[in-house]
PDB file of C-alpha atoms in Angstrom:
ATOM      1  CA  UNK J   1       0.000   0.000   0.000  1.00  0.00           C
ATOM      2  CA  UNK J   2       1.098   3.397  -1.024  1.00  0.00           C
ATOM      3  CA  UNK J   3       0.111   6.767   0.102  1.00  0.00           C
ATOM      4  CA  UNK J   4       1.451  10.171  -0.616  1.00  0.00           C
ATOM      5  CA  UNK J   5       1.989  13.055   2.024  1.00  0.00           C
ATOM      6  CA  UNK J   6       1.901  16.249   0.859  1.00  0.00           C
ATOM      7  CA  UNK J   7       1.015  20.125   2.402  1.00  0.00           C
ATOM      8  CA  UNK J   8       1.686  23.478   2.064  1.00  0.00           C
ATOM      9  CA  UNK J   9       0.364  23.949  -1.551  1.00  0.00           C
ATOM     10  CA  UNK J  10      -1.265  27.477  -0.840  1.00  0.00           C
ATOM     11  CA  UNK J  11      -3.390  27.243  -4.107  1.00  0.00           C
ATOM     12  CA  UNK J  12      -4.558  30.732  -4.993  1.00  0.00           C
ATOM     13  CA  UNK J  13      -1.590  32.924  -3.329  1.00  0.00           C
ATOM     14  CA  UNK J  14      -1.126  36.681  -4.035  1.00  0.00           C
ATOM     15  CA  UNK J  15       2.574  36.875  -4.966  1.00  0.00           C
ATOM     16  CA  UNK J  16       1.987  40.162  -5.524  1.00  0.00           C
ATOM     17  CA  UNK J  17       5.970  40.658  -3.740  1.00  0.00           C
ATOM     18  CA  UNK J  18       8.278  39.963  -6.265  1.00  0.00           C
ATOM     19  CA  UNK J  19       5.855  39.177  -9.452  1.00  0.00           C
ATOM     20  CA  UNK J  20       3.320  41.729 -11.860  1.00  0.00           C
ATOM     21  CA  UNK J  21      -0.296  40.565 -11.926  1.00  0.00           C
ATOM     22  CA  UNK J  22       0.385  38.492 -15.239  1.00  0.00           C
ATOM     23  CA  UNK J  23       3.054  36.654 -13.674  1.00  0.00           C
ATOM     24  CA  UNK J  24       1.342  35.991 -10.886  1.00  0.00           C
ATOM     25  CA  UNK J  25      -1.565  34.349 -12.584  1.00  0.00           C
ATOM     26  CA  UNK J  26       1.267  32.621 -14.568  1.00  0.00           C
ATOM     27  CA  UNK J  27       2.346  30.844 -11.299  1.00  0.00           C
ATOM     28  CA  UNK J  28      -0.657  30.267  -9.679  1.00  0.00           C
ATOM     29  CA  UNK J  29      -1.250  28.232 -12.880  1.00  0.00           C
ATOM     30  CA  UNK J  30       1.473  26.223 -11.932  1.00  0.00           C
ATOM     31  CA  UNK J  31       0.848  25.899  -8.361  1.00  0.00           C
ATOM     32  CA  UNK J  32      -2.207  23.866  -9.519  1.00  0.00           C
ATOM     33  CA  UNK J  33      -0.556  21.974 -12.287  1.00  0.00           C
ATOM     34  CA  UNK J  34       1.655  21.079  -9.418  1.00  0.00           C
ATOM     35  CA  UNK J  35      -1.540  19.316  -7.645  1.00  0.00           C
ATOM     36  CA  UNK J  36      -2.698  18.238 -11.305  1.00  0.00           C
ATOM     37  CA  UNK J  37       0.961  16.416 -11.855  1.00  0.00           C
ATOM     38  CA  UNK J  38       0.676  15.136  -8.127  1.00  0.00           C
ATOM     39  CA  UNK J  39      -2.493  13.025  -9.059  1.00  0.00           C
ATOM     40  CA  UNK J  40      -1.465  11.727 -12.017  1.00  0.00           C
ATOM     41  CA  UNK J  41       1.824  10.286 -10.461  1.00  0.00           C
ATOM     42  CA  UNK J  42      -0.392   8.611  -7.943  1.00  0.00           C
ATOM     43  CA  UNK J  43      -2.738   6.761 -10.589  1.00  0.00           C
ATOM     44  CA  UNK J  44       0.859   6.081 -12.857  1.00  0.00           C
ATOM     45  CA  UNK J  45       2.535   4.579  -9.146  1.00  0.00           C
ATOM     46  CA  UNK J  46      -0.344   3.012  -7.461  1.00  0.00           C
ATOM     47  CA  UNK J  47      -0.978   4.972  -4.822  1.00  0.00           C
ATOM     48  CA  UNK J  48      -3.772   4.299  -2.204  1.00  0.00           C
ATOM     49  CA  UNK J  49      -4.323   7.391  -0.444  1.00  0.00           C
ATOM     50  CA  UNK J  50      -2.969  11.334  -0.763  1.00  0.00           C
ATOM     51  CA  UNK J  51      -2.525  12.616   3.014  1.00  0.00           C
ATOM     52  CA  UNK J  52      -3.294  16.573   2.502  1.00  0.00           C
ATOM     53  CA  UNK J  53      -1.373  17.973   5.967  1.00  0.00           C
ATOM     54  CA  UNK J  54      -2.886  21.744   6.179  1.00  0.00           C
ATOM     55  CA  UNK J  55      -2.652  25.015   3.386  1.00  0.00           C
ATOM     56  CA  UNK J  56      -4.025  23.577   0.758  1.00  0.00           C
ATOM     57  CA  UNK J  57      -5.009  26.562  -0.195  1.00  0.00           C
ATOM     58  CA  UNK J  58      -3.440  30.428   0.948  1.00  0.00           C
ATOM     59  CA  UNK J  59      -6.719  32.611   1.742  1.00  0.00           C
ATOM     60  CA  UNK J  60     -10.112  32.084   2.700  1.00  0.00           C
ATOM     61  CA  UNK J  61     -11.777  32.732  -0.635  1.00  0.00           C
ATOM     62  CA  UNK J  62     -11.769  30.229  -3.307  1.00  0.00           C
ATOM     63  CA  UNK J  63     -12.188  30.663  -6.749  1.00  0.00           C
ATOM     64  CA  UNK J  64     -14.689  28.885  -8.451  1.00  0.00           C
ATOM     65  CA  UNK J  65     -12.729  28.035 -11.153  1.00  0.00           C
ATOM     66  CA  UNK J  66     -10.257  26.969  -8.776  1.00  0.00           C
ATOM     67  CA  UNK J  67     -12.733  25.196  -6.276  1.00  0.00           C
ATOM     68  CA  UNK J  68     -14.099  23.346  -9.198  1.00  0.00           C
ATOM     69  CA  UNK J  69     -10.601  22.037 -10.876  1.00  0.00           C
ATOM     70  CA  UNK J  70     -10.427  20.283  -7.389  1.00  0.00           C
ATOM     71  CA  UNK J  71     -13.641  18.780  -7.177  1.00  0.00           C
ATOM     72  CA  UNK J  72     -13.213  17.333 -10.563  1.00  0.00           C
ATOM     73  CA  UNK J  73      -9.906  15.565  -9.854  1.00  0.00           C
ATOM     74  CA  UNK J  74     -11.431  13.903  -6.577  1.00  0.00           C
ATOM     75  CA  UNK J  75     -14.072  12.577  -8.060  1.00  0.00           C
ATOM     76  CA  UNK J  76     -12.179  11.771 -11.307  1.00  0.00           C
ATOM     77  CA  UNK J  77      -9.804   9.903  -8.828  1.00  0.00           C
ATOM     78  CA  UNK J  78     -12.135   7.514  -7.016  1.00  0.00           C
ATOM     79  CA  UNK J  79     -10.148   4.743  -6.405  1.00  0.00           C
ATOM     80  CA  UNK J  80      -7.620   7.376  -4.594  1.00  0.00           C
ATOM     81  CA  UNK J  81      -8.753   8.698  -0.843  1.00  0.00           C
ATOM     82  CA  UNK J  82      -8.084  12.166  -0.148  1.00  0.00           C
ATOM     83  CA  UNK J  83      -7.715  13.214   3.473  1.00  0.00           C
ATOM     84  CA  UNK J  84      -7.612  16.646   3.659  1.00  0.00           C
ATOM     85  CA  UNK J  85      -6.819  18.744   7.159  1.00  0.00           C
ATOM     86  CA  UNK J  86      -7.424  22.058   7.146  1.00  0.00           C
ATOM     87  CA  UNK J  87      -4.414  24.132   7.997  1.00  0.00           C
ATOM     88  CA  UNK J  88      -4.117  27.749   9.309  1.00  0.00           C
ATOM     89  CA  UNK J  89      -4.873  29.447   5.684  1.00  0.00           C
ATOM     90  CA  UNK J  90      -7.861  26.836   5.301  1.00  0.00           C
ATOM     91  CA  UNK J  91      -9.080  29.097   7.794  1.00  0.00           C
ATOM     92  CA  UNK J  92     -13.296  28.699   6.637  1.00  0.00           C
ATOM     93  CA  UNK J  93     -13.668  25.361   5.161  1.00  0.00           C
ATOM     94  CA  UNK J  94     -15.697  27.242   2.596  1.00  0.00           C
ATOM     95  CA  UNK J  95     -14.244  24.481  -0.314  1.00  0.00           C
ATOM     96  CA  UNK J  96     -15.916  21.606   1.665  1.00  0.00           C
ATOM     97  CA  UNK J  97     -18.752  23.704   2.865  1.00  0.00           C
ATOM     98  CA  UNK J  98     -19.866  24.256  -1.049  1.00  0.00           C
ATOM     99  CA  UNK J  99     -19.973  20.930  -1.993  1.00  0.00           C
ATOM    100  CA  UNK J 100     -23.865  19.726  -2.202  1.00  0.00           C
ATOM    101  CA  UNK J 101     -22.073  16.174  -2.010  1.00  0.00           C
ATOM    102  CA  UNK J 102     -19.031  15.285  -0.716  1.00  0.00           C
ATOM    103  CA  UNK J 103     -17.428  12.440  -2.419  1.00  0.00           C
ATOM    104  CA  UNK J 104     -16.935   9.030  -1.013  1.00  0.00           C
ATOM    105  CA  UNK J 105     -12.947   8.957  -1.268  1.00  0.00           C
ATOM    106  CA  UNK J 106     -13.070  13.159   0.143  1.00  0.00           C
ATOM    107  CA  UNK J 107     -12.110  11.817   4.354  1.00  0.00           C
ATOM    108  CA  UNK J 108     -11.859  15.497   6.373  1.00  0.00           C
ATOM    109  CA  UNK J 109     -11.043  16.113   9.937  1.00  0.00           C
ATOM    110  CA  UNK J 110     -12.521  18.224  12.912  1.00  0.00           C
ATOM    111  CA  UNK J 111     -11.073  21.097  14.959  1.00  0.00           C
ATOM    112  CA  UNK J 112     -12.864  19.476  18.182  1.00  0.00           C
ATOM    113  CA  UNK J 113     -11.685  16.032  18.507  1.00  0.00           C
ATOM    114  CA  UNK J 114      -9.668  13.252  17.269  1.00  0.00           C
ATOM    115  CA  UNK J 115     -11.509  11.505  13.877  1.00  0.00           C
ATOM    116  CA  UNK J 116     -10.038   8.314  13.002  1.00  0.00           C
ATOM    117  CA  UNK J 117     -10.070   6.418   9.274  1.00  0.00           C
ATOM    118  CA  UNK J 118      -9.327   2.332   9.253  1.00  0.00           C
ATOM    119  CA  UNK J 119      -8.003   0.849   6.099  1.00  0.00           C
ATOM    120  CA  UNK J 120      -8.067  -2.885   6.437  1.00  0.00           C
ATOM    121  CA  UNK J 121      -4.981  -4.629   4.285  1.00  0.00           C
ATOM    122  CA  UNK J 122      -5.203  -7.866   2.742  1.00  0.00           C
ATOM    123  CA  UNK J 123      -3.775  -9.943   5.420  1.00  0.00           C
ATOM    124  CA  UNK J 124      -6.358  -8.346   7.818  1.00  0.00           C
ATOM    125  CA  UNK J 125      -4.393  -5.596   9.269  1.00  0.00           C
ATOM    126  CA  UNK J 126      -5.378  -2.283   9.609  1.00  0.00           C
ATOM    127  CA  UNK J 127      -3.758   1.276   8.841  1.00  0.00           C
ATOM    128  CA  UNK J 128      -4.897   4.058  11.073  1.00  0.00           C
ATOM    129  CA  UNK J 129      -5.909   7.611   9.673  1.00  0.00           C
ATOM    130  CA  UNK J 130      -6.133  10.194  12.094  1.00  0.00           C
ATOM    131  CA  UNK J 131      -6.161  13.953  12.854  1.00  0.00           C
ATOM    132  CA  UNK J 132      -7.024  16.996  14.740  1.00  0.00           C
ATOM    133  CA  UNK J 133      -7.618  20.513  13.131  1.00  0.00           C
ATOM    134  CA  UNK J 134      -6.469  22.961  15.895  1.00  0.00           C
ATOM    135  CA  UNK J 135      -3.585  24.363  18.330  1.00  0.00           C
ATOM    136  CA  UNK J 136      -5.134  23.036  21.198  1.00  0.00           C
ATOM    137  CA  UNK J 137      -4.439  19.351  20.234  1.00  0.00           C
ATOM    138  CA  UNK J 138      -6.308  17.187  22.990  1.00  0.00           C
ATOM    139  CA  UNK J 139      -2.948  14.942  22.981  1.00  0.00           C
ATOM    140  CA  UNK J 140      -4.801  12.680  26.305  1.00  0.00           C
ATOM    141  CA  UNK J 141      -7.873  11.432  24.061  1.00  0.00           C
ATOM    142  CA  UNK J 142      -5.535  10.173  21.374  1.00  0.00           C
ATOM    143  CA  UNK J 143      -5.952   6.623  21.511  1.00  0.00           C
ATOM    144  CA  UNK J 144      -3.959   4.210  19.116  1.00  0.00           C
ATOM    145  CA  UNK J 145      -4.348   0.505  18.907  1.00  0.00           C
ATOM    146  CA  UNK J 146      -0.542  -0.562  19.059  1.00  0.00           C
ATOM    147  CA  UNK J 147      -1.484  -3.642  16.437  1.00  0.00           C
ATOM    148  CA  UNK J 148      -2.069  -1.227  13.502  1.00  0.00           C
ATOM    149  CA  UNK J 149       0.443   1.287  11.568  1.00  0.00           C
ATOM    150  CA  UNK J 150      -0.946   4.484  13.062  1.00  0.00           C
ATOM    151  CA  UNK J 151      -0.610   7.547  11.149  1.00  0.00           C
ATOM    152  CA  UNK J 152      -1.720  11.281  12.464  1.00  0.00           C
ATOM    153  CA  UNK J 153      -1.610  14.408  10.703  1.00  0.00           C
ATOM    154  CA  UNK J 154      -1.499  17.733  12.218  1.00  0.00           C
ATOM    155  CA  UNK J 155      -0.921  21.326  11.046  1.00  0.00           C
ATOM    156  CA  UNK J 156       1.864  23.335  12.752  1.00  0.00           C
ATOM    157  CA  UNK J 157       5.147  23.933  14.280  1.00  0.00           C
ATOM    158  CA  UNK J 158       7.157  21.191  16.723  1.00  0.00           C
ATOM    159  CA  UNK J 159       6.975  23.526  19.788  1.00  0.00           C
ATOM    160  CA  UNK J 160       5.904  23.377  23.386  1.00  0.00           C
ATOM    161  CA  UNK J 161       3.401  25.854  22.218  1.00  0.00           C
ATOM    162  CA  UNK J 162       2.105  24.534  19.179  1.00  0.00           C
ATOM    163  CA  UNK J 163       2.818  20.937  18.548  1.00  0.00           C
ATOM    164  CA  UNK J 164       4.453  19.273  21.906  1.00  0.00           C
ATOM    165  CA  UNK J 165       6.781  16.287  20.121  1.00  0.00           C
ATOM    166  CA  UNK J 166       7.033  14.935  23.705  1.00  0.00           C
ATOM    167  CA  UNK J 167       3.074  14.547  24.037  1.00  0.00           C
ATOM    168  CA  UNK J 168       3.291  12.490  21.258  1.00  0.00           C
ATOM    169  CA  UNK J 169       5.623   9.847  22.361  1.00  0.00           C
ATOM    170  CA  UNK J 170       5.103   6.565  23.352  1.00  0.00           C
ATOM    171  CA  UNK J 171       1.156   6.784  22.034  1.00  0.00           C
ATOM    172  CA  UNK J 172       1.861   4.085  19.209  1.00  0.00           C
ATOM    173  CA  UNK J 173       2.104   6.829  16.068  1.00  0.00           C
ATOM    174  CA  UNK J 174       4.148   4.785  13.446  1.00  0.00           C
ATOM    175  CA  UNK J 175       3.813   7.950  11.308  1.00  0.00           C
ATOM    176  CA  UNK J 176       3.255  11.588  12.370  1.00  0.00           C
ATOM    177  CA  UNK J 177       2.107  13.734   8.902  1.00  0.00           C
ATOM    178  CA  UNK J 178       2.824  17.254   9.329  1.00  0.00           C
ATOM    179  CA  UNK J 179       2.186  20.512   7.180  1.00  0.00           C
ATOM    180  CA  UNK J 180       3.275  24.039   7.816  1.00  0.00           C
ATOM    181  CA  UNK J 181       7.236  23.888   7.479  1.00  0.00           C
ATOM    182  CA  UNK J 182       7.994  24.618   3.826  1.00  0.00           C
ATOM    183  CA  UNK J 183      11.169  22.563   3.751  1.00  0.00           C
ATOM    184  CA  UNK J 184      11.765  18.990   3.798  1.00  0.00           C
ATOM    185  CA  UNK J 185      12.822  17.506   7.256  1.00  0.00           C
ATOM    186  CA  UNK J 186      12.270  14.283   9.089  1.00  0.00           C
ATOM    187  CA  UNK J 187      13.249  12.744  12.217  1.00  0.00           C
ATOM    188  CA  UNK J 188      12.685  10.124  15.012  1.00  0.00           C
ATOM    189  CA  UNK J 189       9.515   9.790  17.139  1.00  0.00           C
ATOM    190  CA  UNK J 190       9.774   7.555  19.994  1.00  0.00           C
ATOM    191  CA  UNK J 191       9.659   4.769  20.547  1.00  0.00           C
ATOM    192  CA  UNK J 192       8.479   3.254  17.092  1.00  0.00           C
ATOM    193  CA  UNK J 193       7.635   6.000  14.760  1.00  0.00           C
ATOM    194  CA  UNK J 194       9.037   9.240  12.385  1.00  0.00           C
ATOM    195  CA  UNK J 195       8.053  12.941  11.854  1.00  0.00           C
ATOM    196  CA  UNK J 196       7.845  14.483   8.948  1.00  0.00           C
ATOM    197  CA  UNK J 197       7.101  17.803   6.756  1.00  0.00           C
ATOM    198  CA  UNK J 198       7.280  17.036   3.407  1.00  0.00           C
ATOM    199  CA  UNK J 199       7.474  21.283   2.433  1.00  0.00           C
ATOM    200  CA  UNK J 200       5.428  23.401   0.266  1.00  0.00           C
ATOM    201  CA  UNK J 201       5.471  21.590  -2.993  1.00  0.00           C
ATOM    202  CA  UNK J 202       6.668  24.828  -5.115  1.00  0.00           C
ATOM    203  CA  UNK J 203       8.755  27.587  -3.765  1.00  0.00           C
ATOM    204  CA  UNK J 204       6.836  31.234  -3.670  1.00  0.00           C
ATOM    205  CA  UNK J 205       9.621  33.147  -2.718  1.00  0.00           C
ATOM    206  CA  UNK J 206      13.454  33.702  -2.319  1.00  0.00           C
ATOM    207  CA  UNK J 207      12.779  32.560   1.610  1.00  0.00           C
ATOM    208  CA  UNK J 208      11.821  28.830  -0.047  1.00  0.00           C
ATOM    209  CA  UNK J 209      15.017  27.926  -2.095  1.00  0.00           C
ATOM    210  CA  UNK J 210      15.825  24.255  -3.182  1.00  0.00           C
ATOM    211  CA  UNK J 211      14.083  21.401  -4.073  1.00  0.00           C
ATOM    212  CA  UNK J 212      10.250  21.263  -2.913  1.00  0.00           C
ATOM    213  CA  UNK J 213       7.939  18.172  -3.311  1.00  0.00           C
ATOM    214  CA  UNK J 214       6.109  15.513  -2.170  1.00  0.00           C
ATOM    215  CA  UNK J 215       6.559  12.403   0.423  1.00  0.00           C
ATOM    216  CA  UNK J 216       5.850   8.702  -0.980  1.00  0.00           C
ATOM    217  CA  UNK J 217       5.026   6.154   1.997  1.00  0.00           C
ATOM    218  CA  UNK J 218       5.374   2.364   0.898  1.00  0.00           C
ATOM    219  CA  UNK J 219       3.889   0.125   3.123  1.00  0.00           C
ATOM    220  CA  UNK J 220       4.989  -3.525   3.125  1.00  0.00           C
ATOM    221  CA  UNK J 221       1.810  -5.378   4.159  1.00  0.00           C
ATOM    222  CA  UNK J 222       3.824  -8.394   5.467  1.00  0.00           C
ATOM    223  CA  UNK J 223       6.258  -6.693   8.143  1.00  0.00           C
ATOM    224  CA  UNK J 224       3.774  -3.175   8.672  1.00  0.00           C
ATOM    225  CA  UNK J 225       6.958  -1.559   8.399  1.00  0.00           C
ATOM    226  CA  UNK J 226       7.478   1.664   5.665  1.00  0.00           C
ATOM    227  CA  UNK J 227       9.818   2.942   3.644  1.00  0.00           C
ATOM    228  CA  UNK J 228       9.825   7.137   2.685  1.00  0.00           C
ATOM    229  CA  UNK J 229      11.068   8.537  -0.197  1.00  0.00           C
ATOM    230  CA  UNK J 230      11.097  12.564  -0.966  1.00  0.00           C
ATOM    231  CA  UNK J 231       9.787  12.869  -4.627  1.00  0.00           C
ATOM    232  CA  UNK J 232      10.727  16.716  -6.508  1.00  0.00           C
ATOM    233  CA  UNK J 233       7.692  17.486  -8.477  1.00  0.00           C
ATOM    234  CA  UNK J 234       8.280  21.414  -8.484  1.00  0.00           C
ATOM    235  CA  UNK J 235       8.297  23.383 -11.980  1.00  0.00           C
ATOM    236  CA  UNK J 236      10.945  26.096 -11.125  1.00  0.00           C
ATOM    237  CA  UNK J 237      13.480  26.090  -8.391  1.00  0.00           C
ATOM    238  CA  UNK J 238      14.903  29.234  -6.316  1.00  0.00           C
ATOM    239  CA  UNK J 239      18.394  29.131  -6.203  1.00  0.00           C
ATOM    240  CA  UNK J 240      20.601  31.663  -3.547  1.00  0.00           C
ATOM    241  CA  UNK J 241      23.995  32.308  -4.974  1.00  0.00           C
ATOM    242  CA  UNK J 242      26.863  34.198  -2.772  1.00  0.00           C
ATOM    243  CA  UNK J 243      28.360  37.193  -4.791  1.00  0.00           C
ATOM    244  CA  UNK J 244      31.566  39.486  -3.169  1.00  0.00           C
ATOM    245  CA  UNK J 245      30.526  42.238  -3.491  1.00  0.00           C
ATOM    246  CA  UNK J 246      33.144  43.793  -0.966  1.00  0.00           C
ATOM    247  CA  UNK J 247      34.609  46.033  -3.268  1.00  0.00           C
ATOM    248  CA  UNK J 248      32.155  47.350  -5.215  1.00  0.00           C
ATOM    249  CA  UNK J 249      31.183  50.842  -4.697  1.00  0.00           C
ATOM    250  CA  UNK J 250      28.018  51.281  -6.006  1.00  0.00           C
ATOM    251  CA  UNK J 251      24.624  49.717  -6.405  1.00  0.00           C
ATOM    252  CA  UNK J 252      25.391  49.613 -10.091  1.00  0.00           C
ATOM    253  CA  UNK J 253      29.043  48.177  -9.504  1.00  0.00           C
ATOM    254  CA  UNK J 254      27.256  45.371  -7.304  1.00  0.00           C
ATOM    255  CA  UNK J 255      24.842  44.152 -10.192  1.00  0.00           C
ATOM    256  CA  UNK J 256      27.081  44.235 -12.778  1.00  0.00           C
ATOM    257  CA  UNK J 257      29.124  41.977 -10.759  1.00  0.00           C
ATOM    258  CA  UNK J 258      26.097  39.740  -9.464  1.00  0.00           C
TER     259      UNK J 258
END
């Protein structure tokens, strides 16, 4: 079984910093691609299940245009489950809250208590989903069978304030899905498990250099161990170069020699 983590796309953004109003359509066109491409990679690699970790989108108001792109690749996708927690920019819910339907393989989460997804494997195991949409994370009513792989996604930072790592330990989470870090980092969770923010999936300023993508989790049935791999799926990558510039004395002098 595969699933992919991913967060942090901030569909819709201003970038009205750096870029003109044409460019910035121009790469909010390709933050979506980015989505578009995401999807199609699952159906091409087999994946089960795309673990949406907070920001999927970067203001409050959706676009129609935008809201319906989405909705079309769900459903189009329905031997794919989506689980999709809201972040702090997916501060309304107003793209589930317009749905007259929501789709069978659409799995959200609630800002008031722990909702938990089972996905029973062919051998009769079973792979926890779970999640809470909020600061205050009720980390005592977290309950997690120790037989199953146990994932949980939250939005946020590791910090005594926001997410406490150490209220998370030794509560059976095999894998902890996290969104709001735009950068790539993983680590241990003890006793049995790993952290991880797989980073925006396409860098939106000079702040988010490097490679940005999305996380692959392969799940060996047999063992209910995993194996992670960091997939780059962005278009364009931000790149900060060190000029000496020491010398120079002017501005001009200091772009002719950057």
């Amino acid at each position: 079984m595969k699933f992919i983590h991913c967060a942090d796309l901030h569909l819709n953004s201003s970038l009205n910093t750096h870029l003109n109003r044409e460019q910035a359509r121009e790469r909010n066109e390709e933050l979506t691609a980015s989505f578009v491409n995401m999807i199609a990679y699952a159906k091409d690699n087999g994946i089960q299940a795309v673990l949406i970790a907070g920001d999927l989108f970067d203001t409050a108001v959706i676009p129609s245009t935008l809201r319906n792109t989405l909705m079309h690749i769900i459903r189009n996708s329905s031997d794919i489950l989506f689980f999709y927690l809201r972040g702090n920019h997916d501060d309304n819910d107003s793209f589930v809250s317009s749905m007259e339907k929501i789709p069978d393989n659409l799995k959200c989460f609630s800002d008031q208590k722990w909702k938990y997804y089972y996905l029973t494997l062919n051998n009769g195991k079973r792979v926890c989903i779970t999640g809470m949409e909020t600061e205050h994370i009720l980390y005592d009513s977290l309950y997690l069978d120790q037989d199953d792989l146990n994932i949980v996604m939250l939005h946020g930072k590791l910090r005594n304030d926001a997410i406490d790592i150490r209220k998370l330990e030794n509560r059976n989470i095999d894998y902890l899905a996290l969104g709001h870090i735009h950068s790539f980092r993983k680590d241990t969770l003890k006793p049995r498990g790993i952290w991880c923010y797989p980073g925006c999936m396409e860098g939106r300023g000079f702040d988010e250099t490097g490679e940005h993508g999305f996380v692959v989790l392969d799940i060996n049935e047999d063992t209910m161990k995993f194996s992670l791999e960091f997939v780059p799926s962005a278009k364009r990558h931000l790149y900060e170069v060190d000029v000496d510039v020491s010398e120079c004395m002017s501005t001009i002098e200091m772009k002719e020699k950057a």
